[in-house]
Amino acid sequence: MKPILKYKSIFISDVHLGTKGCQAEKLLEFFKNTRSEKLYCVGDIIDVWALQKNFYWPQAHNDVIQKILRKARHGTEVFYVIGNHDEVFRKFIPMHFGQIKMINRVIHQSVQNKNYLVVHGDAWDGVMRYAKWLSKLGSIAYEMLLRLNIVINFFRKLRGKTYWSLAKYLKYKVKNAVKYIGEYERTIAQYGKKKKFDGIICGHIHHATNEDFDGVNYLNCGDWVESCTALAENYDGTFEIIYWDKIRKDYVNVDEDEMISSNTVEDDQLKKAS
C-alpha cells in the first residue's frame, strides 16, 4: 500500500448523494487515503432534486457527510459551494454547517498567489438559465442511463469484461454534447478573463479537465457518478486531476474484475467516438 496522498487543496464536485448512481464508497476510499489543508466541495454534493422525487439515502451517503464534517473538525478548512441540484441551500447563504462554510462562490488563492474563482458553474449553462425545466428533464434521462448502465455492466461482468459507461459514451458520441461542453468551457473562461481571475475552478458538466483558454486556467473537478475524479493543488502550486479508478488498486484491495471506467482503453474509445 502506498502512503497517504497529501495536497495543499482538494476540490470535488457532483457527488450527487441521494442518487443510486453516486459512487459514495469510492469517495470514502479517496477521503481515507488523502489529506489536505483545504477541501472545496464544488456543488451538487447532495442531489436535492433527486431526493424530492424519490428518497434514497443509504449508509454510505451518510458516511460521506460525516467524513467531511470530521475533516472540518480536525483542521481542514472546508468550503461547500452550492450547485443547481442543491440550490435549495442558496436561500440560507452565507451560513455555517458545523465548521463548513456554505457559499455560492469563493476565491481560492493558490500557492503561486494566483486567484481562482471557485464556483459550481450552472450560472453559465444556457439550459439552466433559460430552460430550467429542460435541465431537470435531462437530469431524469441521465439517471435512467445510469440505471441502464447497471444492467449492461452486470452482463459485462459475467463475461469477464470491465465496466463501460453508456452515459459517458453517448456524451462523447453525440456531436451536440461535445459542442455544448466546448462552449460551456469557453464561456466560463471568458468570464474569468473579464473579471481578471487567473483561473476558474468548477464542476457541473461532469467532465474533468485542466486547460488554458486565452490565458485563463480552466479547471473542472469532474464527478463521483461515473469518472470518480478530483482536482488537487500540490504544494508547488501545480494542479492535477486525480482519476481514482486508475490508482485505487494501490490503496485498497480491489478485485481485477472491479477495475472500471477511466482506463486508457475506454478513454481511447471515447475519443474515437467524438
mmCIF file of C-alpha atoms in Angstrom:
data_model
loop_
_atom_site.group_PDB
_atom_site.id
_atom_site.type_symbol
_atom_site.label_atom_id
_atom_site.label_comp_id
_atom_site.label_asym_id
_atom_site.label_seq_id
_atom_site.Cartn_x
_atom_site.Cartn_y
_atom_site.Cartn_z
ATOM 1 C CA MET A 1 0.000 0.000 0.000
ATOM 2 C CA LYS A 2 1.194 3.484 -0.829
ATOM 3 C CA PRO A 3 1.387 6.275 1.791
ATOM 4 C CA ILE A 4 -1.377 8.826 2.304
ATOM 5 C CA LEU A 5 -1.687 11.354 -0.528
ATOM 6 C CA LYS A 6 -1.116 14.883 0.757
ATOM 7 C CA TYR A 7 -2.137 18.059 -1.039
ATOM 8 C CA LYS A 8 -2.447 21.751 -0.337
ATOM 9 C CA SER A 9 -6.071 21.769 -1.542
ATOM 10 C CA ILE A 10 -8.581 19.262 -2.883
ATOM 11 C CA PHE A 11 -11.649 20.073 -4.995
ATOM 12 C CA ILE A 12 -14.540 17.660 -5.596
ATOM 13 C CA SER A 13 -17.864 18.240 -7.297
ATOM 14 C CA ASP A 14 -21.005 16.482 -8.499
ATOM 15 C CA VAL A 15 -21.105 13.679 -5.942
ATOM 16 C CA HIS A 16 -24.919 13.501 -6.183
ATOM 17 C CA LEU A 17 -25.561 11.952 -2.784
ATOM 18 C CA GLY A 18 -29.146 10.745 -2.749
ATOM 19 C CA THR A 19 -28.966 9.009 -6.125
ATOM 20 C CA LYS A 20 -28.232 5.383 -6.958
ATOM 21 C CA GLY A 21 -25.557 6.476 -9.409
ATOM 22 C CA CYS A 22 -23.432 8.065 -6.690
ATOM 23 C CA GLN A 23 -20.228 6.119 -6.010
ATOM 24 C CA ALA A 24 -20.047 7.055 -2.345
ATOM 25 C CA GLU A 25 -17.932 4.049 -1.352
ATOM 26 C CA LYS A 26 -15.156 5.126 -3.698
ATOM 27 C CA LEU A 27 -15.313 8.692 -2.424
ATOM 28 C CA LEU A 28 -14.918 7.350 1.118
ATOM 29 C CA GLU A 29 -11.844 5.413 -0.060
ATOM 30 C CA PHE A 30 -10.478 8.617 -1.575
ATOM 31 C CA PHE A 31 -11.094 10.621 1.604
ATOM 32 C CA LYS A 32 -9.460 7.919 3.720
ATOM 33 C CA ASN A 33 -6.306 7.997 1.620
ATOM 34 C CA THR A 34 -5.917 11.771 1.172
ATOM 35 C CA ARG A 35 -5.204 14.791 3.339
ATOM 36 C CA SER A 36 -5.357 18.491 2.504
ATOM 37 C CA GLU A 37 -5.289 21.853 4.217
ATOM 38 C CA LYS A 38 -8.389 22.930 2.302
ATOM 39 C CA LEU A 39 -11.292 20.954 0.877
ATOM 40 C CA TYR A 40 -13.672 22.545 -1.617
ATOM 41 C CA CYS A 41 -16.983 20.799 -2.315
ATOM 42 C CA VAL A 42 -17.867 22.455 -5.608
ATOM 43 C CA GLY A 43 -21.620 21.928 -5.891
ATOM 44 C CA ASP A 44 -24.150 19.144 -6.411
ATOM 45 C CA ILE A 45 -22.773 17.235 -3.438
ATOM 46 C CA ILE A 46 -26.303 16.441 -2.224
ATOM 47 C CA ASP A 47 -28.821 15.904 -5.023
ATOM 48 C CA VAL A 48 -31.918 17.542 -3.565
ATOM 49 C CA TRP A 49 -33.688 17.330 -6.937
ATOM 50 C CA ALA A 50 -33.477 13.532 -6.803
ATOM 51 C CA LEU A 51 -34.390 13.317 -3.116
ATOM 52 C CA GLN A 52 -37.553 15.338 -3.719
ATOM 53 C CA LYS A 53 -38.692 12.766 -6.299
ATOM 54 C CA ASN A 54 -37.604 9.583 -4.553
ATOM 55 C CA PHE A 55 -35.889 9.472 -1.174
ATOM 56 C CA TYR A 56 -32.758 7.335 -1.339
ATOM 57 C CA TRP A 57 -30.125 7.682 1.387
ATOM 58 C CA PRO A 58 -28.035 4.577 2.185
ATOM 59 C CA GLN A 59 -25.467 4.456 4.989
ATOM 60 C CA ALA A 60 -22.532 5.167 2.665
ATOM 61 C CA HIS A 61 -24.082 8.521 1.689
ATOM 62 C CA ASN A 62 -24.454 9.421 5.345
ATOM 63 C CA ASP A 63 -20.828 8.353 5.916
ATOM 64 C CA VAL A 64 -19.639 10.801 3.244
ATOM 65 C CA ILE A 65 -21.282 13.717 5.080
ATOM 66 C CA GLN A 66 -19.868 12.519 8.388
ATOM 67 C CA LYS A 67 -16.399 12.198 6.848
ATOM 68 C CA ILE A 68 -16.495 15.760 5.514
ATOM 69 C CA LEU A 69 -17.665 17.045 8.914
ATOM 70 C CA ARG A 70 -14.879 15.085 10.608
ATOM 71 C CA LYS A 71 -12.272 16.578 8.298
ATOM 72 C CA ALA A 72 -13.562 20.041 9.183
ATOM 73 C CA ARG A 73 -13.385 19.279 12.922
ATOM 74 C CA HIS A 74 -9.817 18.021 12.574
ATOM 75 C CA GLY A 75 -8.478 21.185 10.990
ATOM 76 C CA THR A 76 -9.243 21.008 7.268
ATOM 77 C CA GLU A 77 -10.796 24.240 6.037
ATOM 78 C CA VAL A 78 -13.940 23.102 4.227
ATOM 79 C CA PHE A 79 -16.000 25.132 1.758
ATOM 80 C CA TYR A 80 -19.334 23.943 0.377
ATOM 81 C CA VAL A 81 -20.051 25.777 -2.875
ATOM 82 C CA ILE A 82 -23.706 25.314 -3.778
ATOM 83 C CA GLY A 83 -24.764 23.977 -7.189
ATOM 84 C CA ASN A 84 -28.050 23.630 -9.045
ATOM 85 C CA HIS A 85 -29.055 20.202 -7.704
ATOM 86 C CA ASP A 86 -28.601 21.508 -4.139
ATOM 87 C CA GLU A 87 -29.756 25.060 -4.935
ATOM 88 C CA VAL A 88 -32.303 24.977 -2.093
ATOM 89 C CA PHE A 89 -29.390 25.838 0.230
ATOM 90 C CA ARG A 90 -28.849 29.129 -1.593
ATOM 91 C CA LYS A 91 -31.778 30.566 0.347
ATOM 92 C CA PHE A 92 -29.701 30.401 3.530
ATOM 93 C CA ILE A 93 -26.237 31.549 2.444
ATOM 94 C CA PRO A 94 -23.905 32.678 3.747
ATOM 95 C CA MET A 95 -24.145 30.151 6.563
ATOM 96 C CA HIS A 96 -22.093 27.618 8.506
ATOM 97 C CA PHE A 97 -22.894 23.928 8.891
ATOM 98 C CA GLY A 98 -20.652 22.945 11.747
ATOM 99 C CA GLN A 99 -17.220 24.204 10.665
ATOM 100 C CA ILE A 100 -18.221 24.064 6.987
ATOM 101 C CA LYS A 101 -18.702 27.370 5.166
ATOM 102 C CA MET A 102 -21.665 27.222 2.753
ATOM 103 C CA ILE A 103 -21.342 29.776 -0.025
ATOM 104 C CA ASN A 104 -22.276 30.475 -3.637
ATOM 105 C CA ARG A 105 -18.716 31.145 -4.792
ATOM 106 C CA VAL A 106 -15.302 31.749 -3.285
ATOM 107 C CA ILE A 107 -11.882 32.960 -4.417
ATOM 108 C CA HIS A 108 -9.054 30.483 -3.901
ATOM 109 C CA GLN A 109 -5.546 31.925 -3.712
ATOM 110 C CA SER A 110 -3.094 29.335 -4.961
ATOM 111 C CA VAL A 111 0.400 28.629 -3.643
ATOM 112 C CA GLN A 112 1.676 30.714 -6.563
ATOM 113 C CA ASN A 113 -0.507 33.650 -5.412
ATOM 114 C CA LYS A 114 -2.900 33.297 -8.315
ATOM 115 C CA ASN A 115 -6.608 33.942 -7.824
ATOM 116 C CA TYR A 116 -9.057 31.252 -8.891
ATOM 117 C CA LEU A 117 -12.815 31.703 -8.823
ATOM 118 C CA VAL A 118 -14.381 28.546 -7.368
ATOM 119 C CA VAL A 119 -17.991 28.168 -8.462
ATOM 120 C CA HIS A 120 -20.236 25.271 -9.451
ATOM 121 C CA GLY A 121 -20.801 26.688 -12.928
ATOM 122 C CA ASP A 122 -24.537 26.294 -13.538
ATOM 123 C CA ALA A 123 -24.891 30.063 -13.945
ATOM 124 C CA TRP A 124 -23.024 29.764 -17.274
ATOM 125 C CA ASP A 125 -25.194 26.926 -18.539
ATOM 126 C CA GLY A 126 -27.653 28.324 -21.101
ATOM 127 C CA VAL A 127 -30.080 25.475 -20.496
ATOM 128 C CA MET A 128 -30.119 26.171 -16.755
ATOM 129 C CA ARG A 129 -30.593 29.910 -17.289
ATOM 130 C CA TYR A 130 -33.280 29.884 -19.961
ATOM 131 C CA ALA A 131 -34.934 26.450 -19.831
ATOM 132 C CA LYS A 132 -34.583 25.061 -16.332
ATOM 133 C CA TRP A 133 -37.358 22.546 -16.973
ATOM 134 C CA LEU A 134 -35.244 21.066 -19.787
ATOM 135 C CA SER A 135 -32.308 20.713 -17.409
ATOM 136 C CA LYS A 136 -34.484 18.781 -14.950
ATOM 137 C CA LEU A 137 -35.744 16.596 -17.787
ATOM 138 C CA GLY A 138 -32.150 15.948 -18.796
ATOM 139 C CA SER A 139 -31.352 15.005 -15.214
ATOM 140 C CA ILE A 140 -34.110 12.370 -15.288
ATOM 141 C CA ALA A 141 -32.841 10.995 -18.613
ATOM 142 C CA TYR A 142 -29.285 10.873 -17.253
ATOM 143 C CA GLU A 143 -30.460 8.952 -14.201
ATOM 144 C CA MET A 144 -32.214 6.449 -16.472
ATOM 145 C CA LEU A 145 -28.992 5.953 -18.438
ATOM 146 C CA LEU A 146 -27.107 5.288 -15.210
ATOM 147 C CA ARG A 147 -29.648 2.637 -14.235
ATOM 148 C CA LEU A 148 -29.262 1.065 -17.661
ATOM 149 C CA ASN A 149 -25.505 1.092 -17.042
ATOM 150 C CA ILE A 150 -26.068 -1.197 -14.054
ATOM 151 C CA VAL A 151 -27.868 -3.783 -16.207
ATOM 152 C CA ILE A 152 -25.323 -3.588 -19.023
ATOM 153 C CA ASN A 153 -22.365 -3.956 -16.698
ATOM 154 C CA PHE A 154 -23.950 -6.851 -14.814
ATOM 155 C CA PHE A 155 -23.802 -8.864 -18.026
ATOM 156 C CA ARG A 156 -20.370 -7.473 -18.957
ATOM 157 C CA LYS A 157 -19.004 -8.660 -15.609
ATOM 158 C CA LEU A 158 -20.448 -12.143 -16.212
ATOM 159 C CA ARG A 159 -18.446 -12.216 -19.437
ATOM 160 C CA GLY A 160 -15.275 -11.080 -17.676
ATOM 161 C CA LYS A 161 -15.302 -7.591 -19.157
ATOM 162 C CA THR A 162 -14.551 -4.307 -17.394
ATOM 163 C CA TYR A 163 -17.050 -1.555 -16.619
ATOM 164 C CA TRP A 164 -18.298 0.501 -19.566
ATOM 165 C CA SER A 165 -20.360 3.668 -19.253
ATOM 166 C CA LEU A 166 -23.157 4.127 -21.776
ATOM 167 C CA ALA A 167 -23.855 7.652 -20.495
ATOM 168 C CA LYS A 168 -20.211 8.643 -20.869
ATOM 169 C CA TYR A 169 -20.001 7.074 -24.329
ATOM 170 C CA LEU A 170 -23.087 8.941 -25.553
ATOM 171 C CA LYS A 171 -21.738 12.214 -24.162
ATOM 172 C CA TYR A 172 -18.702 11.899 -26.430
ATOM 173 C CA LYS A 173 -20.548 10.300 -29.334
ATOM 174 C CA VAL A 174 -23.245 12.914 -29.767
ATOM 175 C CA LYS A 175 -21.737 15.926 -31.548
ATOM 176 C CA ASN A 176 -24.112 18.395 -29.886
ATOM 177 C CA ALA A 177 -22.985 17.212 -26.448
ATOM 178 C CA VAL A 178 -19.331 17.697 -27.409
ATOM 179 C CA LYS A 179 -20.170 21.161 -28.762
ATOM 180 C CA TYR A 180 -22.075 22.007 -25.565
ATOM 181 C CA ILE A 181 -19.084 21.089 -23.387
ATOM 182 C CA GLY A 182 -16.726 23.172 -25.516
ATOM 183 C CA GLU A 183 -18.996 26.214 -25.493
ATOM 184 C CA TYR A 184 -19.532 25.951 -21.740
ATOM 185 C CA GLU A 185 -15.787 25.821 -21.088
ATOM 186 C CA ARG A 186 -15.056 28.816 -23.304
ATOM 187 C CA THR A 187 -17.945 30.853 -21.885
ATOM 188 C CA ILE A 188 -16.936 30.422 -18.264
ATOM 189 C CA ALA A 189 -13.260 31.042 -19.104
ATOM 190 C CA GLN A 190 -14.206 34.288 -20.863
ATOM 191 C CA TYR A 191 -15.991 35.382 -17.706
ATOM 192 C CA GLY A 192 -12.839 34.652 -15.725
ATOM 193 C CA LYS A 193 -10.768 36.771 -18.114
ATOM 194 C CA LYS A 194 -13.283 39.622 -17.954
ATOM 195 C CA LYS A 195 -13.148 39.609 -14.145
ATOM 196 C CA LYS A 196 -9.341 39.352 -14.199
ATOM 197 C CA PHE A 197 -9.125 35.962 -12.483
ATOM 198 C CA ASP A 198 -6.120 33.784 -13.214
ATOM 199 C CA GLY A 199 -8.360 30.749 -13.397
ATOM 200 C CA ILE A 200 -11.777 29.179 -12.862
ATOM 201 C CA ILE A 201 -12.441 26.002 -10.867
ATOM 202 C CA CYS A 202 -15.867 24.478 -11.421
ATOM 203 C CA GLY A 203 -17.913 21.324 -11.930
ATOM 204 C CA HIS A 204 -21.454 20.930 -13.284
ATOM 205 C CA ILE A 205 -20.804 19.204 -16.645
ATOM 206 C CA HIS A 206 -19.132 16.042 -15.243
ATOM 207 C CA HIS A 207 -16.066 16.492 -17.427
ATOM 208 C CA ALA A 208 -12.754 16.769 -15.604
ATOM 209 C CA THR A 209 -10.108 18.806 -17.395
ATOM 210 C CA ASN A 210 -7.223 21.228 -16.937
ATOM 211 C CA GLU A 211 -6.911 23.629 -19.876
ATOM 212 C CA ASP A 212 -5.939 27.162 -20.766
ATOM 213 C CA PHE A 213 -8.328 29.460 -22.630
ATOM 214 C CA ASP A 214 -6.754 32.738 -23.721
ATOM 215 C CA GLY A 215 -4.601 32.966 -20.594
ATOM 216 C CA VAL A 216 -7.252 31.706 -18.156
ATOM 217 C CA ASN A 217 -6.667 28.359 -16.460
ATOM 218 C CA TYR A 218 -9.953 26.432 -16.702
ATOM 219 C CA LEU A 219 -10.187 23.533 -14.235
ATOM 220 C CA ASN A 220 -13.126 21.164 -13.859
ATOM 221 C CA CYS A 221 -13.322 18.663 -10.988
ATOM 222 C CA GLY A 222 -15.365 16.038 -12.858
ATOM 223 C CA ASP A 223 -17.763 13.911 -10.815
ATOM 224 C CA TRP A 224 -18.270 10.928 -8.490
ATOM 225 C CA VAL A 225 -21.013 9.278 -10.526
ATOM 226 C CA GLU A 226 -19.020 7.957 -13.477
ATOM 227 C CA SER A 227 -15.440 9.211 -13.649
ATOM 228 C CA CYS A 228 -14.626 9.407 -9.899
ATOM 229 C CA THR A 229 -12.252 12.333 -10.280
ATOM 230 C CA ALA A 230 -10.956 15.090 -8.038
ATOM 231 C CA LEU A 231 -8.832 18.150 -8.620
ATOM 232 C CA ALA A 232 -5.824 18.641 -6.354
ATOM 233 C CA GLU A 233 -3.400 21.502 -5.802
ATOM 234 C CA ASN A 234 0.108 20.333 -4.987
ATOM 235 C CA TYR A 235 2.404 22.138 -2.582
ATOM 236 C CA ASP A 236 4.368 23.590 -5.512
ATOM 237 C CA GLY A 237 1.205 25.280 -6.795
ATOM 238 C CA THR A 238 0.573 22.950 -9.733
ATOM 239 C CA PHE A 239 -2.824 21.349 -10.248
ATOM 240 C CA GLU A 240 -3.559 17.762 -11.195
ATOM 241 C CA ILE A 241 -6.668 15.710 -11.880
ATOM 242 C CA ILE A 242 -6.821 12.549 -9.798
ATOM 243 C CA TYR A 243 -8.519 9.628 -11.530
ATOM 244 C CA TRP A 244 -9.332 7.485 -8.515
ATOM 245 C CA ASP A 245 -10.316 4.426 -10.552
ATOM 246 C CA LYS A 246 -6.852 4.360 -12.093
ATOM 247 C CA ILE A 247 -4.929 4.434 -8.814
ATOM 248 C CA ARG A 248 -7.271 2.943 -6.203
ATOM 249 C CA LYS A 249 -5.762 -0.540 -6.591
ATOM 250 C CA ASP A 250 -2.603 0.889 -4.978
ATOM 251 C CA TYR A 251 -4.538 1.978 -1.868
ATOM 252 C CA VAL A 252 -7.367 -0.534 -1.400
ATOM 253 C CA ASN A 253 -7.883 -4.213 -2.086
ATOM 254 C CA VAL A 254 -9.549 -4.337 -5.482
ATOM 255 C CA ASP A 255 -10.562 -7.420 -7.438
ATOM 256 C CA GLU A 256 -9.391 -7.286 -11.016
ATOM 257 C CA ASP A 257 -12.997 -7.580 -12.193
ATOM 258 C CA GLU A 258 -13.776 -4.344 -10.381
ATOM 259 C CA MET A 259 -11.255 -2.230 -12.265
ATOM 260 C CA ILE A 260 -13.524 0.195 -14.055
ATOM 261 C CA SER A 261 -14.413 3.241 -16.029
ATOM 262 C CA SER A 262 -11.468 5.578 -16.522
ATOM 263 C CA ASN A 263 -8.978 3.176 -18.048
ATOM 264 C CA THR A 264 -6.878 4.047 -21.059
ATOM 265 C CA VAL A 265 -8.729 1.702 -23.398
ATOM 266 C CA GLU A 266 -12.088 3.289 -22.687
ATOM 267 C CA ASP A 267 -10.689 6.811 -22.939
ATOM 268 C CA ASP A 268 -9.322 5.963 -26.394
ATOM 269 C CA GLN A 269 -12.710 4.572 -27.433
ATOM 270 C CA LEU A 270 -14.451 7.738 -26.245
ATOM 271 C CA LYS A 271 -12.038 9.964 -28.134
ATOM 272 C CA LYS A 272 -12.622 7.973 -31.304
ATOM 273 C CA ALA A 273 -16.370 8.262 -30.805
ATOM 274 C CA SER A 274 -16.164 12.037 -30.688
#
